[in-house]
Short mmCIF file of C-alpha atoms in Angstrom, two decimals:
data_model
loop_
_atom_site.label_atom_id
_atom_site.label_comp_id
_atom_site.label_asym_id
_atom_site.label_seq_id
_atom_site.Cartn_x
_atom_site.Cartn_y
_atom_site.Cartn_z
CA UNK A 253 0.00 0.00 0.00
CA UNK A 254 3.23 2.43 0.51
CA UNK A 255 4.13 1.76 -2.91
CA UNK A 256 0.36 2.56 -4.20
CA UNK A 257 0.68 5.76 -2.24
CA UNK A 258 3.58 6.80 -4.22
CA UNK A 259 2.69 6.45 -7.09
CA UNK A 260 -0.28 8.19 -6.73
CA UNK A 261 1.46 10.92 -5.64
CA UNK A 262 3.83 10.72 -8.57
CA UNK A 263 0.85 11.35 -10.64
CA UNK A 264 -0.51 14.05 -8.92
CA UNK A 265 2.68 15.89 -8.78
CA UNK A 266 3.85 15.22 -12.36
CA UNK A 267 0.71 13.95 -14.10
CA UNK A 268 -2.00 16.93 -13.50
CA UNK A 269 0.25 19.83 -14.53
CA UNK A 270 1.84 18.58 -17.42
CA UNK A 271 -2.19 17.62 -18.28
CA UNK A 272 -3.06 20.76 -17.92
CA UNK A 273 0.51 22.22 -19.96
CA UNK A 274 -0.89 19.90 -22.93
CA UNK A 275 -4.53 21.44 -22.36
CA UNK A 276 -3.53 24.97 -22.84
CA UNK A 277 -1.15 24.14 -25.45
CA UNK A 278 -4.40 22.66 -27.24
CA UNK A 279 -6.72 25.26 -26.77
CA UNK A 280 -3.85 27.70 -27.79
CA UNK A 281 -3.31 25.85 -31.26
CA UNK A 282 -7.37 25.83 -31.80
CA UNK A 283 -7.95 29.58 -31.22
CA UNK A 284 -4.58 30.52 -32.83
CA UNK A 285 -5.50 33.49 -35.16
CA UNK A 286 -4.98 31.27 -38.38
CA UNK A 287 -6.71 33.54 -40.81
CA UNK A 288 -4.15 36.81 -39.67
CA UNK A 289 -1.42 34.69 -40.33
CA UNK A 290 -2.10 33.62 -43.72
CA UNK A 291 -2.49 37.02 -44.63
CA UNK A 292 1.00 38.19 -43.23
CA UNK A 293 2.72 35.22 -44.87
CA UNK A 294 1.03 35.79 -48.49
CA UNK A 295 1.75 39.16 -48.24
CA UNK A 296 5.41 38.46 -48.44
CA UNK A 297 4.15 35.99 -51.40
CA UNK A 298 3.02 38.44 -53.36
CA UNK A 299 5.75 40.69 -53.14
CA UNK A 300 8.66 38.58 -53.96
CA UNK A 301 6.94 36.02 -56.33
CA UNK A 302 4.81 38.29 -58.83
CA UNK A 303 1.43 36.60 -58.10
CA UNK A 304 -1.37 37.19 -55.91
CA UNK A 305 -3.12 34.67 -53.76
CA UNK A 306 -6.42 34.86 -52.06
CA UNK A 307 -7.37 32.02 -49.28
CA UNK A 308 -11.29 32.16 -48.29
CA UNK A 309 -10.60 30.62 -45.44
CA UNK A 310 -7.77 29.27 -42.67
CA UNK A 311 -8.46 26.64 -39.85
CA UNK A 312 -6.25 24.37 -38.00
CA UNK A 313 -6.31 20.65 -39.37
CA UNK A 314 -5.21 18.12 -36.89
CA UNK A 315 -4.36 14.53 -38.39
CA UNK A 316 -2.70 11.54 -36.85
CA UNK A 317 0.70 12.69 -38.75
CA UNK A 318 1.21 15.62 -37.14
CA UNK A 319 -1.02 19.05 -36.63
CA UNK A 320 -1.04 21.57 -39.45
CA UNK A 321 -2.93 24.66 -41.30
CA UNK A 322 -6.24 24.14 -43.32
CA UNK A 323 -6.66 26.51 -46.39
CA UNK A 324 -10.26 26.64 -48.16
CA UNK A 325 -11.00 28.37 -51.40
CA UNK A 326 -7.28 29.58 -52.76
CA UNK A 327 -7.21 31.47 -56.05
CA UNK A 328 -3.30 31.83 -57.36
CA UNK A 329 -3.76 34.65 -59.33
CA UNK A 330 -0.05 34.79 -61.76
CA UNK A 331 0.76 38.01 -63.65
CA UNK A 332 0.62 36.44 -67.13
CA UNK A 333 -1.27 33.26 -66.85
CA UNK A 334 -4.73 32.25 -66.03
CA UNK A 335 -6.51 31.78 -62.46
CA UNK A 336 -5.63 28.36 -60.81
CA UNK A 337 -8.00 27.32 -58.30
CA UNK A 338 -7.76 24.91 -55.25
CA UNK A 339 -10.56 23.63 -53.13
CA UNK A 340 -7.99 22.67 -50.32
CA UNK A 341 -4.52 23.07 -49.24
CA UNK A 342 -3.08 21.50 -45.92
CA UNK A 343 0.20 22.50 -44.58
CA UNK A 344 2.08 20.82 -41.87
CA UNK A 345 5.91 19.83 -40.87
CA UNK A 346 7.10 16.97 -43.01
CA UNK A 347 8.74 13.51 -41.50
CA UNK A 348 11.76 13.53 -43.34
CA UNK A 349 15.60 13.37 -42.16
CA UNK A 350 16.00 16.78 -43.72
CA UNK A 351 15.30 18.45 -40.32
CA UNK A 352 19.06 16.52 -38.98
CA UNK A 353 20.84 18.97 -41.70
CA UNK A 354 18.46 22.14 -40.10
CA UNK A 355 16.91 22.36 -43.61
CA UNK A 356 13.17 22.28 -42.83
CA UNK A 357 10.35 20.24 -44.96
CA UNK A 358 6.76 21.10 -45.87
CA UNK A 359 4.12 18.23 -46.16
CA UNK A 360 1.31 19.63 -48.93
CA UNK A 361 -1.70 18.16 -49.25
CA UNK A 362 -3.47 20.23 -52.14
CA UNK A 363 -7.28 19.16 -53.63
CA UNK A 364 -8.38 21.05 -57.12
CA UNK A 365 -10.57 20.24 -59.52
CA UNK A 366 -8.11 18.80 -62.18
CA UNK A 367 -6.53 16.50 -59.45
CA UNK A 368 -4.64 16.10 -56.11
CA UNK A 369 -1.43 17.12 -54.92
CA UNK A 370 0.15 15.31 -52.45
CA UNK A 371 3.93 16.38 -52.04
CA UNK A 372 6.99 17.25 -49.23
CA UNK A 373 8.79 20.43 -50.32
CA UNK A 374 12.50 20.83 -48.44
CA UNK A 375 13.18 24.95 -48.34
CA UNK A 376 16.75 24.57 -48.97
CA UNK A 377 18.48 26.05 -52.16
CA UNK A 378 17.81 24.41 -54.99
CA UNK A 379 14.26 23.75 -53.49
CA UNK A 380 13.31 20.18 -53.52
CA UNK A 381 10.07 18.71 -54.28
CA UNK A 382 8.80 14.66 -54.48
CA UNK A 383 5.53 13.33 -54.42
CA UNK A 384 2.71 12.29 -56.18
CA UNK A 385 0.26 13.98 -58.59
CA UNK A 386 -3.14 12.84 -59.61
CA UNK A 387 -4.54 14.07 -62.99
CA UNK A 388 -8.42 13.65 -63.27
CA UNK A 389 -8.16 13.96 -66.86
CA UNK A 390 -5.18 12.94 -68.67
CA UNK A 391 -5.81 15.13 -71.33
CA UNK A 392 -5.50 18.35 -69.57
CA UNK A 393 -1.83 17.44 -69.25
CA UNK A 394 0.23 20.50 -70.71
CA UNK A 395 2.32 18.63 -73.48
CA UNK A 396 4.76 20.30 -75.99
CA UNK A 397 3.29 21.71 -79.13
CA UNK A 398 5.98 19.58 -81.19
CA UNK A 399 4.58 16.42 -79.55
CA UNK A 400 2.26 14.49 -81.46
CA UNK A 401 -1.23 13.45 -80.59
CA UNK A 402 -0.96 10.93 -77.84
CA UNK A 403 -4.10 8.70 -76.81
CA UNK A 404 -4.08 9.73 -73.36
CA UNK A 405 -7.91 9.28 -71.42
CA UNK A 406 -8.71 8.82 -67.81
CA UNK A 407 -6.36 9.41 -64.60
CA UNK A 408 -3.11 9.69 -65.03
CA UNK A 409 -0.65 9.71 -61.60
CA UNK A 410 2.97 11.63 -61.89
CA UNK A 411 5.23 10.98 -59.42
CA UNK A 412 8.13 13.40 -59.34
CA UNK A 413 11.60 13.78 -57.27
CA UNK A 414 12.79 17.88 -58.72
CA UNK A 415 14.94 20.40 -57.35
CA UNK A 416 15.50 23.57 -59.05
CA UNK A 417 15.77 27.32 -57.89
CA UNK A 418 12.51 29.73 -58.32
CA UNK A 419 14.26 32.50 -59.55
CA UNK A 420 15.46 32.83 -62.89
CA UNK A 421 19.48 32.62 -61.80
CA UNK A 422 19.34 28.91 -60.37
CA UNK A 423 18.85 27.20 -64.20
CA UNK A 424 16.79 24.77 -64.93
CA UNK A 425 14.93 22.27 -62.82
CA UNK A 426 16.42 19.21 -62.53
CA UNK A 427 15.55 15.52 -61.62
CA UNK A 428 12.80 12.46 -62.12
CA UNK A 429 9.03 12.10 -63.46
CA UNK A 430 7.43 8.87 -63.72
CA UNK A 431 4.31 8.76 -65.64
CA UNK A 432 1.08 6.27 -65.01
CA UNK A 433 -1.94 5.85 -66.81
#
């Protein structure tokens, strides 16, 4: 019965406040002002990159890999191009080793209407990107002019392992895409 008594006070001294650390640390992440800081961030986007994008909405998004940011409704709006829309973007920290060489990685989870993204960016320079894409409709795939007419129907998956620099002084991008149909 000592032994019982211990450990119950063992929990009480250690268990109940770091419960209620992890509590507040909860609450904290669900009333974090989400929808401020998307704004600062694309602001900063739209300076340096030469497009605009709008986000109708920002919430957190809590999944069993990790917790992240929720964006509803974007609209990248490039200079010269047209509109691309995306029903739903989710941000989090990526599990990859690139956080033991302090370069930090970006899990993406994007949903549009032509497909799904699902990709880990690593912000180092050249940036690199791998994943997965899912076309919809394979032929809304942007081939060459020179190529010609290729058969392509239904949903077509791209996976793709690139690195490359995104401004105009770091070459071309570099690396592997592997087509399925």
């Amino acid at each position: 019965s000592e032994s019982l008594g211990s450990r119950s006070r063992l929990v009480r001294w250690l268990g109940i406040p770091l419960a209620a650390v992890l509590l507040t640390l909860f609450f904290v992440y669900l009333g974090f002002p989400y929808d401020r800081l998307t704004r600062y961030a694309l602001r900063g986007v739209d300076q340096n990159q030469g497009l605009q994008v709008l986000v109708g909405s920002a919430s957190p998004s809590v999944a069993w890999l990790g917790p992240g940011i929720a964006l509803r409704d974007v609209v990248i709006v490039p200079s010269n191009n047209p509109r691309i829309h995306l029903d739903r973007v989710e941000l989090r920290p990526a599990w990859s080793f690139s956080w033991f060489r302090a370069v930090p990685a970006v899990h993406a989870s994007i949903e549009a209407p032509s497909g799904d993204i699902d990709a880990t960016v690593q912000l180092e320079n050249p940036l690199r990107l791998t994943g997965t894409f899912t076309l919809v409709d394979a032929r809304e795939l942007p081939l060459p002019e020179r190529t010609p007419e290729i058969p392509l129907r239904g949903e077509v998956k791209i996976e793709f392992d690139v690195s490359g620099s995104l401004d105009d002084s770091g070459g071309p991008w570099e690396g592997t895409l592997k087509l399925t149909s």
